[in-house]
Amino acid sequence: MKNLTYIGQSAREMSLKPVRPDDQRNKCLEILSSKIMSNLDNILLENDRDIKKFKDVSLSKKEAQKFLLDKGKIYNICSNIIKIRNSESPIGKVERGFTLDGNVLVQKITFPIGVISVINEGPCSMITDFFSISMKTGNKLIFFGNRYTPRTNICFYDIIKQSLKETGFPQNYVQLLEFFNKKSDLKFLKMKEYVDLLIPVGSSQLMNVVEKNSAIPFIKIEEGIGYIFIDKSVQFDTVSNIICSALQSMESHYINIGAVFVHEKIILDIYNHISYKMRSLNIITKMVQCKGTCKFVCPPGTILLQAVEDIDQAIKNIKENSTGHCDCIITNDYLNAQKFISSINSSILFLNTYKNVLKDSNNFSGVGISSSKMFIRGMIGLENLVSYKYIMQNCCIR
C-alpha cells in the first residue's frame, strides 16, 4: 500500500538540502546512460513480459505500440540522457540584471522548483527523461508509472537507483510509485505542502481528474488533435513530404492527426498525388465530406482529406476542433500564411514544414508539449522547470 504522506515528506526533506554541483549531477547521468546500455537485454526482456499481458487489456494496436521498446528506442533514451547531460546547467543563471536608484543591483537568478511529481500514462521511457531533467535542474522527483508496463518501470527505476548510489546521491532522490489510481490516490493531488509542481502525461480523462481535484500547480502533457491545411497554392511534392513527417512526429507529441483540410479547387489533385505516395507506406488515403465543422480524427494508418472553400473555413474548423497543441499550414501565399499564424493560437504552428520538435540531433528540446496559456507553454524543457529569485545588493558595500 502506498504511504503517500511519507513519500511526500521524504521528497520535501530532500528538496531542502543544497543542490549538488553540476559535475556530480552530470556524472550520475553518464553512468545512467552507460548502465541502460549494459542492461539492454534485460530491459527488453521485462518489456516483452509486459507486452504479452496486453492481450488481457483493451488496448488498440496503436496504443500498445507506444509502450513497446526495441533497441532503437533504447538508443534514443540513452541519447536523450547524454543530450541533457551536455546541456548548459539551468541553475544559477542570471536571467536579468539592472540597477535601482541608490546603487542597488537587482539580479534575477534561476534555482530549482523543489519537488516535481509526474503522473505518467505515456511510454515507460518517460521515467528516464524526467529523472534526467530533474537531476539536471536540481529538482526531486516522485513518478507514477503507467499501469501497462510495471516490470519495465521497475527495471528502469533499479538502474536509476544504482546510478544514484555510485555517485553518492541518496536513493530517494527519485521515488517510483505504481500507476496513479484516479479514485484512491486523489489525496496526493492535495499535497501542496510537499509537491511544488505536478505534470500529468496522458489522456483527457486524467487531465479532467487533475483539473477538478489538484491543489498543486500543474502543467499538462495531454493527448491532442492537430490539423493541417493545404492551400491552393502549393507544390505537391512538398505536401506529401510534410504529411509523412507529420505522421511520424505526432506520435511523439502525443497528438492524433485530425482531418487534412484541403482547398476545394485542388482536393482531387492532392488526393491522387498523396494516395500514390501513401500507398507505398501502407497508409490509406480517403476523402470525407462534412457540412460545417467536423471533428474528424484519422484512424491508425489512414489520412482523411476534407475539402474547404477557403482559408477562412479551414481556420474556423481548426479553431473549433484543435486542442491547441500543433497545427500546420502548407501554402505559397504569404498573406494566407500570415493570416493563419495570426488567427490560430496553438502553442506551436508549422508553416510549410512539420518537424518533431522534441527530437533534435544535437540538443535536448523537451519531454512534451503544453497547450496551457499560462506558466509553461509549448515545449517543456530544462529552462521551464526552474524557478527564480531576485537578489538585491547594495553596490557600495563589498
PDB file of C-alpha atoms in Angstrom, residues 172-385:
ATOM      1  CA  ASN A 172      15.140   8.678  -2.513  1.00  0.00           C
ATOM      2  CA  TYR A 173      16.243  11.410  -4.920  1.00  0.00           C
ATOM      3  CA  VAL A 174      13.581   9.846  -7.154  1.00  0.00           C
ATOM      4  CA  GLN A 175      10.655   7.724  -5.966  1.00  0.00           C
ATOM      5  CA  LEU A 176       8.647   5.401  -8.187  1.00  0.00           C
ATOM      6  CA  LEU A 177       5.014   4.622  -7.456  1.00  0.00           C
ATOM      7  CA  GLU A 178       2.788   2.171  -9.260  1.00  0.00           C
ATOM      8  CA  PHE A 179       0.189   3.644 -11.562  1.00  0.00           C
ATOM      9  CA  PHE A 180      -1.958   6.541 -10.391  1.00  0.00           C
ATOM     10  CA  ASN A 181      -5.394   5.348  -9.244  1.00  0.00           C
ATOM     11  CA  LYS A 182      -7.923   8.030 -10.180  1.00  0.00           C
ATOM     12  CA  LYS A 183     -10.018   7.164  -7.109  1.00  0.00           C
ATOM     13  CA  SER A 184      -7.783   6.050  -4.258  1.00  0.00           C
ATOM     14  CA  ASP A 185      -4.870   8.416  -4.986  1.00  0.00           C
ATOM     15  CA  LEU A 186      -6.822  11.676  -5.083  1.00  0.00           C
ATOM     16  CA  LYS A 187      -5.306  12.546  -1.695  1.00  0.00           C
ATOM     17  CA  PHE A 188      -1.959  13.006  -3.430  1.00  0.00           C
ATOM     18  CA  LEU A 189      -3.356  15.841  -5.547  1.00  0.00           C
ATOM     19  CA  LYS A 190      -3.982  17.846  -2.358  1.00  0.00           C
ATOM     20  CA  MET A 191      -0.415  17.543  -1.030  1.00  0.00           C
ATOM     21  CA  LYS A 192       0.773  21.006  -1.998  1.00  0.00           C
ATOM     22  CA  GLU A 193       2.872  21.231   1.164  1.00  0.00           C
ATOM     23  CA  TYR A 194       5.130  18.507  -0.277  1.00  0.00           C
ATOM     24  CA  VAL A 195       4.867  18.824  -4.063  1.00  0.00           C
ATOM     25  CA  ASP A 196       5.595  22.068  -5.921  1.00  0.00           C
ATOM     26  CA  LEU A 197       4.660  21.089  -9.464  1.00  0.00           C
ATOM     27  CA  LEU A 198       2.532  18.320 -10.945  1.00  0.00           C
ATOM     28  CA  ILE A 199       2.929  17.122 -14.543  1.00  0.00           C
ATOM     29  CA  PRO A 200       0.214  14.720 -15.748  1.00  0.00           C
ATOM     30  CA  VAL A 201       1.057  12.955 -19.028  1.00  0.00           C
ATOM     31  CA  GLY A 202      -1.745  11.215 -20.876  1.00  0.00           C
ATOM     32  CA  SER A 203      -5.445  11.112 -21.575  1.00  0.00           C
ATOM     33  CA  SER A 204      -8.116  13.785 -21.294  1.00  0.00           C
ATOM     34  CA  GLN A 205      -9.705  11.676 -18.519  1.00  0.00           C
ATOM     35  CA  LEU A 206      -6.552  12.056 -16.434  1.00  0.00           C
ATOM     36  CA  MET A 207      -6.452  15.790 -17.151  1.00  0.00           C
ATOM     37  CA  ASN A 208     -10.075  16.157 -16.010  1.00  0.00           C
ATOM     38  CA  VAL A 209      -9.279  14.423 -12.709  1.00  0.00           C
ATOM     39  CA  VAL A 210      -6.259  16.678 -12.136  1.00  0.00           C
ATOM     40  CA  GLU A 211      -8.136  19.867 -13.073  1.00  0.00           C
ATOM     41  CA  LYS A 212     -11.016  19.068 -10.722  1.00  0.00           C
ATOM     42  CA  ASN A 213      -9.010  17.876  -7.743  1.00  0.00           C
ATOM     43  CA  SER A 214      -5.456  19.237  -7.718  1.00  0.00           C
ATOM     44  CA  ALA A 215      -4.388  21.834  -5.188  1.00  0.00           C
ATOM     45  CA  ILE A 216      -0.877  21.580  -6.672  1.00  0.00           C
ATOM     46  CA  PRO A 217       0.050  23.847  -9.622  1.00  0.00           C
ATOM     47  CA  PHE A 218       0.234  21.713 -12.764  1.00  0.00           C
ATOM     48  CA  ILE A 219       1.172  21.716 -16.417  1.00  0.00           C
ATOM     49  CA  LYS A 220      -0.375  19.191 -18.782  1.00  0.00           C
ATOM     50  CA  ILE A 221       1.201  16.982 -21.421  1.00  0.00           C
ATOM     51  CA  GLU A 222      -2.105  15.949 -22.888  1.00  0.00           C
ATOM     52  CA  GLU A 223      -3.143  13.864 -25.843  1.00  0.00           C
ATOM     53  CA  GLY A 224      -4.408  16.227 -28.511  1.00  0.00           C
ATOM     54  CA  ILE A 225      -5.618  16.654 -32.069  1.00  0.00           C
ATOM     55  CA  GLY A 226      -3.599  18.578 -34.658  1.00  0.00           C
ATOM     56  CA  TYR A 227      -4.753  19.759 -38.090  1.00  0.00           C
ATOM     57  CA  ILE A 228      -3.137  20.564 -41.417  1.00  0.00           C
ATOM     58  CA  PHE A 229      -4.488  22.978 -44.017  1.00  0.00           C
ATOM     59  CA  ILE A 230      -3.318  22.653 -47.636  1.00  0.00           C
ATOM     60  CA  ASP A 231      -3.879  25.902 -49.519  1.00  0.00           C
ATOM     61  CA  LYS A 232      -4.494  26.038 -53.270  1.00  0.00           C
ATOM     62  CA  SER A 233      -1.011  27.450 -53.959  1.00  0.00           C
ATOM     63  CA  VAL A 234       1.339  24.586 -53.060  1.00  0.00           C
ATOM     64  CA  GLN A 235       3.950  22.294 -54.530  1.00  0.00           C
ATOM     65  CA  PHE A 236       2.577  18.751 -54.445  1.00  0.00           C
ATOM     66  CA  ASP A 237       5.892  17.073 -53.609  1.00  0.00           C
ATOM     67  CA  THR A 238       6.218  19.343 -50.584  1.00  0.00           C
ATOM     68  CA  VAL A 239       2.736  18.352 -49.405  1.00  0.00           C
ATOM     69  CA  SER A 240       3.385  14.613 -49.330  1.00  0.00           C
ATOM     70  CA  ASN A 241       6.736  15.059 -47.571  1.00  0.00           C
ATOM     71  CA  ILE A 242       5.212  17.267 -44.874  1.00  0.00           C
ATOM     72  CA  ILE A 243       2.327  14.868 -44.247  1.00  0.00           C
ATOM     73  CA  CYS A 244       4.749  11.943 -43.916  1.00  0.00           C
ATOM     74  CA  SER A 245       6.773  13.954 -41.409  1.00  0.00           C
ATOM     75  CA  ALA A 246       3.606  14.907 -39.510  1.00  0.00           C
ATOM     76  CA  LEU A 247       2.517  11.288 -39.196  1.00  0.00           C
ATOM     77  CA  GLN A 248       5.891  10.358 -37.737  1.00  0.00           C
ATOM     78  CA  SER A 249       6.102  13.365 -35.421  1.00  0.00           C
ATOM     79  CA  MET A 250       2.613  13.464 -33.951  1.00  0.00           C
ATOM     80  CA  GLU A 251       3.035  10.177 -32.093  1.00  0.00           C
ATOM     81  CA  SER A 252       5.988  11.625 -30.175  1.00  0.00           C
ATOM     82  CA  HIS A 253       3.962  14.784 -29.494  1.00  0.00           C
ATOM     83  CA  TYR A 254       1.018  12.720 -28.079  1.00  0.00           C
ATOM     84  CA  ILE A 255      -1.139  14.162 -30.841  1.00  0.00           C
ATOM     85  CA  ASN A 256      -3.579  12.480 -33.192  1.00  0.00           C
ATOM     86  CA  ILE A 257      -3.794  13.915 -36.669  1.00  0.00           C
ATOM     87  CA  GLY A 258      -7.204  15.308 -37.486  1.00  0.00           C
ATOM     88  CA  ALA A 259      -8.606  15.704 -40.978  1.00  0.00           C
ATOM     89  CA  VAL A 260      -6.298  17.321 -43.505  1.00  0.00           C
ATOM     90  CA  PHE A 261      -8.225  20.338 -44.781  1.00  0.00           C
ATOM     91  CA  VAL A 262      -7.625  20.934 -48.495  1.00  0.00           C
ATOM     92  CA  HIS A 263      -8.723  23.848 -50.657  1.00  0.00           C
ATOM     93  CA  GLU A 264     -11.622  22.528 -52.731  1.00  0.00           C
ATOM     94  CA  LYS A 265     -10.033  23.595 -56.034  1.00  0.00           C
ATOM     95  CA  ILE A 266      -7.128  21.172 -55.644  1.00  0.00           C
ATOM     96  CA  ILE A 267      -8.505  18.368 -53.490  1.00  0.00           C
ATOM     97  CA  LEU A 268      -8.735  15.827 -56.335  1.00  0.00           C
ATOM     98  CA  ASP A 269      -5.200  16.559 -57.473  1.00  0.00           C
ATOM     99  CA  ILE A 270      -3.936  16.351 -53.891  1.00  0.00           C
ATOM    100  CA  TYR A 271      -5.822  13.087 -53.355  1.00  0.00           C
ATOM    101  CA  ASN A 272      -4.303  11.484 -56.462  1.00  0.00           C
ATOM    102  CA  HIS A 273      -0.809  12.653 -55.555  1.00  0.00           C
ATOM    103  CA  ILE A 274      -0.912  11.804 -51.852  1.00  0.00           C
ATOM    104  CA  SER A 275      -2.675   8.453 -52.195  1.00  0.00           C
ATOM    105  CA  TYR A 276       0.067   7.227 -54.531  1.00  0.00           C
ATOM    106  CA  LYS A 277       2.800   8.236 -52.075  1.00  0.00           C
ATOM    107  CA  MET A 278       0.933   6.992 -49.007  1.00  0.00           C
ATOM    108  CA  ARG A 279       0.215   3.622 -50.602  1.00  0.00           C
ATOM    109  CA  SER A 280       3.928   2.855 -50.614  1.00  0.00           C
ATOM    110  CA  LEU A 281       3.892   3.467 -46.832  1.00  0.00           C
ATOM    111  CA  ASN A 282       0.829   1.229 -46.281  1.00  0.00           C
ATOM    112  CA  ILE A 283      -1.290   4.273 -45.429  1.00  0.00           C
ATOM    113  CA  ILE A 284      -4.806   4.600 -46.826  1.00  0.00           C
ATOM    114  CA  THR A 285      -5.975   7.990 -48.141  1.00  0.00           C
ATOM    115  CA  LYS A 286      -9.690   8.832 -48.036  1.00  0.00           C
ATOM    116  CA  MET A 287     -11.790  11.867 -48.886  1.00  0.00           C
ATOM    117  CA  VAL A 288     -14.549  12.695 -46.417  1.00  0.00           C
ATOM    118  CA  GLN A 289     -17.442  15.096 -46.667  1.00  0.00           C
ATOM    119  CA  CYS A 290     -18.915  17.141 -43.877  1.00  0.00           C
ATOM    120  CA  LYS A 291     -21.143  20.188 -43.772  1.00  0.00           C
ATOM    121  CA  GLY A 292     -19.921  22.855 -41.402  1.00  0.00           C
ATOM    122  CA  THR A 293     -17.206  21.824 -38.935  1.00  0.00           C
ATOM    123  CA  CYS A 294     -16.423  18.185 -38.175  1.00  0.00           C
ATOM    124  CA  LYS A 295     -14.096  16.778 -35.557  1.00  0.00           C
ATOM    125  CA  PHE A 296     -12.516  14.023 -37.611  1.00  0.00           C
ATOM    126  CA  VAL A 297      -9.547  12.101 -36.224  1.00  0.00           C
ATOM    127  CA  CYS A 298      -7.594   9.943 -38.653  1.00  0.00           C
ATOM    128  CA  PRO A 299      -7.709   6.245 -37.691  1.00  0.00           C
ATOM    129  CA  PRO A 300      -4.321   4.467 -37.492  1.00  0.00           C
ATOM    130  CA  GLY A 301      -2.833   4.060 -40.962  1.00  0.00           C
ATOM    131  CA  THR A 302      -5.296   6.440 -42.592  1.00  0.00           C
ATOM    132  CA  ILE A 303      -5.267  10.018 -43.902  1.00  0.00           C
ATOM    133  CA  LEU A 304      -8.610  11.812 -44.204  1.00  0.00           C
ATOM    134  CA  LEU A 305      -8.884  14.700 -46.669  1.00  0.00           C
ATOM    135  CA  GLN A 306     -11.745  17.180 -46.254  1.00  0.00           C
ATOM    136  CA  ALA A 307     -12.482  19.927 -48.802  1.00  0.00           C
ATOM    137  CA  VAL A 308     -12.884  23.501 -47.552  1.00  0.00           C
ATOM    138  CA  GLU A 309     -13.950  26.569 -49.517  1.00  0.00           C
ATOM    139  CA  ASP A 310     -11.014  28.735 -48.483  1.00  0.00           C
ATOM    140  CA  ILE A 311      -8.594  29.524 -45.698  1.00  0.00           C
ATOM    141  CA  ASP A 312     -11.353  31.156 -43.614  1.00  0.00           C
ATOM    142  CA  GLN A 313     -13.303  27.896 -43.414  1.00  0.00           C
ATOM    143  CA  ALA A 314     -10.120  25.982 -42.583  1.00  0.00           C
ATOM    144  CA  ILE A 315      -9.307  28.414 -39.778  1.00  0.00           C
ATOM    145  CA  LYS A 316     -12.858  28.142 -38.437  1.00  0.00           C
ATOM    146  CA  ASN A 317     -12.666  24.331 -38.398  1.00  0.00           C
ATOM    147  CA  ILE A 318      -9.278  24.323 -36.689  1.00  0.00           C
ATOM    148  CA  LYS A 319     -10.241  26.900 -34.064  1.00  0.00           C
ATOM    149  CA  GLU A 320     -13.350  24.908 -33.148  1.00  0.00           C
ATOM    150  CA  ASN A 321     -11.693  21.473 -33.034  1.00  0.00           C
ATOM    151  CA  SER A 322      -7.955  21.740 -32.414  1.00  0.00           C
ATOM    152  CA  THR A 323      -6.716  21.082 -28.884  1.00  0.00           C
ATOM    153  CA  GLY A 324      -4.188  23.898 -29.244  1.00  0.00           C
ATOM    154  CA  HIS A 325      -1.005  21.834 -29.451  1.00  0.00           C
ATOM    155  CA  CYS A 326       0.363  21.821 -33.020  1.00  0.00           C
ATOM    156  CA  ASP A 327      -1.317  22.932 -36.248  1.00  0.00           C
ATOM    157  CA  CYS A 328       0.098  23.417 -39.718  1.00  0.00           C
ATOM    158  CA  ILE A 329      -0.451  25.322 -42.969  1.00  0.00           C
ATOM    159  CA  ILE A 330       1.085  24.451 -46.334  1.00  0.00           C
ATOM    160  CA  THR A 331       0.937  27.396 -48.708  1.00  0.00           C
ATOM    161  CA  ASN A 332       2.940  29.590 -51.081  1.00  0.00           C
ATOM    162  CA  ASP A 333       0.662  32.546 -50.362  1.00  0.00           C
ATOM    163  CA  TYR A 334       2.412  34.924 -47.942  1.00  0.00           C
ATOM    164  CA  LEU A 335      -0.790  36.729 -46.910  1.00  0.00           C
ATOM    165  CA  ASN A 336      -2.622  33.467 -46.192  1.00  0.00           C
ATOM    166  CA  ALA A 337       0.339  32.237 -44.172  1.00  0.00           C
ATOM    167  CA  GLN A 338       0.279  35.383 -42.025  1.00  0.00           C
ATOM    168  CA  LYS A 339      -3.496  35.156 -41.652  1.00  0.00           C
ATOM    169  CA  PHE A 340      -3.217  31.568 -40.419  1.00  0.00           C
ATOM    170  CA  ILE A 341      -0.452  32.417 -37.942  1.00  0.00           C
ATOM    171  CA  SER A 342      -2.322  35.421 -36.528  1.00  0.00           C
ATOM    172  CA  SER A 343      -5.662  33.561 -36.289  1.00  0.00           C
ATOM    173  CA  ILE A 344      -4.664  30.206 -34.768  1.00  0.00           C
ATOM    174  CA  ASN A 345      -3.473  30.332 -31.155  1.00  0.00           C
ATOM    175  CA  SER A 346      -1.986  26.852 -30.821  1.00  0.00           C
ATOM    176  CA  SER A 347       1.250  26.634 -28.854  1.00  0.00           C
ATOM    177  CA  ILE A 348       3.212  25.532 -31.947  1.00  0.00           C
ATOM    178  CA  LEU A 349       2.375  26.492 -35.546  1.00  0.00           C
ATOM    179  CA  PHE A 350       4.133  24.990 -38.554  1.00  0.00           C
ATOM    180  CA  LEU A 351       4.491  26.868 -41.825  1.00  0.00           C
ATOM    181  CA  ASN A 352       5.418  24.656 -44.797  1.00  0.00           C
ATOM    182  CA  THR A 353       7.077  22.117 -42.531  1.00  0.00           C
ATOM    183  CA  TYR A 354       6.295  19.630 -39.789  1.00  0.00           C
ATOM    184  CA  LYS A 355       9.149  18.618 -37.539  1.00  0.00           C
ATOM    185  CA  ASN A 356       9.376  16.519 -34.429  1.00  0.00           C
ATOM    186  CA  VAL A 357      10.210  19.407 -32.139  1.00  0.00           C
ATOM    187  CA  LEU A 358      11.061  17.039 -29.282  1.00  0.00           C
ATOM    188  CA  LYS A 359      13.843  15.320 -31.207  1.00  0.00           C
ATOM    189  CA  ASP A 360      16.907  17.237 -32.292  1.00  0.00           C
ATOM    190  CA  SER A 361      20.136  15.594 -33.389  1.00  0.00           C
ATOM    191  CA  ASN A 362      22.288  17.885 -31.242  1.00  0.00           C
ATOM    192  CA  ASN A 363      20.217  19.283 -28.385  1.00  0.00           C
ATOM    193  CA  PHE A 364      17.543  18.182 -25.937  1.00  0.00           C
ATOM    194  CA  SER A 365      14.325  20.021 -26.805  1.00  0.00           C
ATOM    195  CA  GLY A 366      11.809  18.743 -24.280  1.00  0.00           C
ATOM    196  CA  VAL A 367       9.660  15.921 -22.954  1.00  0.00           C
ATOM    197  CA  GLY A 368       6.310  17.094 -24.268  1.00  0.00           C
ATOM    198  CA  ILE A 369       4.150  19.954 -25.453  1.00  0.00           C
ATOM    199  CA  SER A 370       1.941  22.023 -23.189  1.00  0.00           C
ATOM    200  CA  SER A 371      -1.098  23.785 -24.621  1.00  0.00           C
ATOM    201  CA  SER A 372      -1.619  25.770 -21.412  1.00  0.00           C
ATOM    202  CA  LYS A 373      -1.664  29.528 -21.932  1.00  0.00           C
ATOM    203  CA  MET A 374      -0.159  30.272 -18.536  1.00  0.00           C
ATOM    204  CA  PHE A 375       3.004  29.182 -16.727  1.00  0.00           C
ATOM    205  CA  ILE A 376       4.607  26.892 -19.351  1.00  0.00           C
ATOM    206  CA  ARG A 377       3.522  26.842 -22.985  1.00  0.00           C
ATOM    207  CA  GLY A 378       4.934  24.906 -25.917  1.00  0.00           C
ATOM    208  CA  MET A 379       7.922  22.602 -25.482  1.00  0.00           C
ATOM    209  CA  ILE A 380       8.617  21.581 -21.880  1.00  0.00           C
ATOM    210  CA  GLY A 381      12.392  21.580 -21.458  1.00  0.00           C
ATOM    211  CA  LEU A 382      15.106  22.277 -18.921  1.00  0.00           C
ATOM    212  CA  GLU A 383      14.640  26.041 -18.894  1.00  0.00           C
ATOM    213  CA  ASN A 384      10.952  25.626 -17.964  1.00  0.00           C
ATOM    214  CA  LEU A 385      11.488  23.507 -14.851  1.00  0.00           C
TER     215      LEU A 385
END
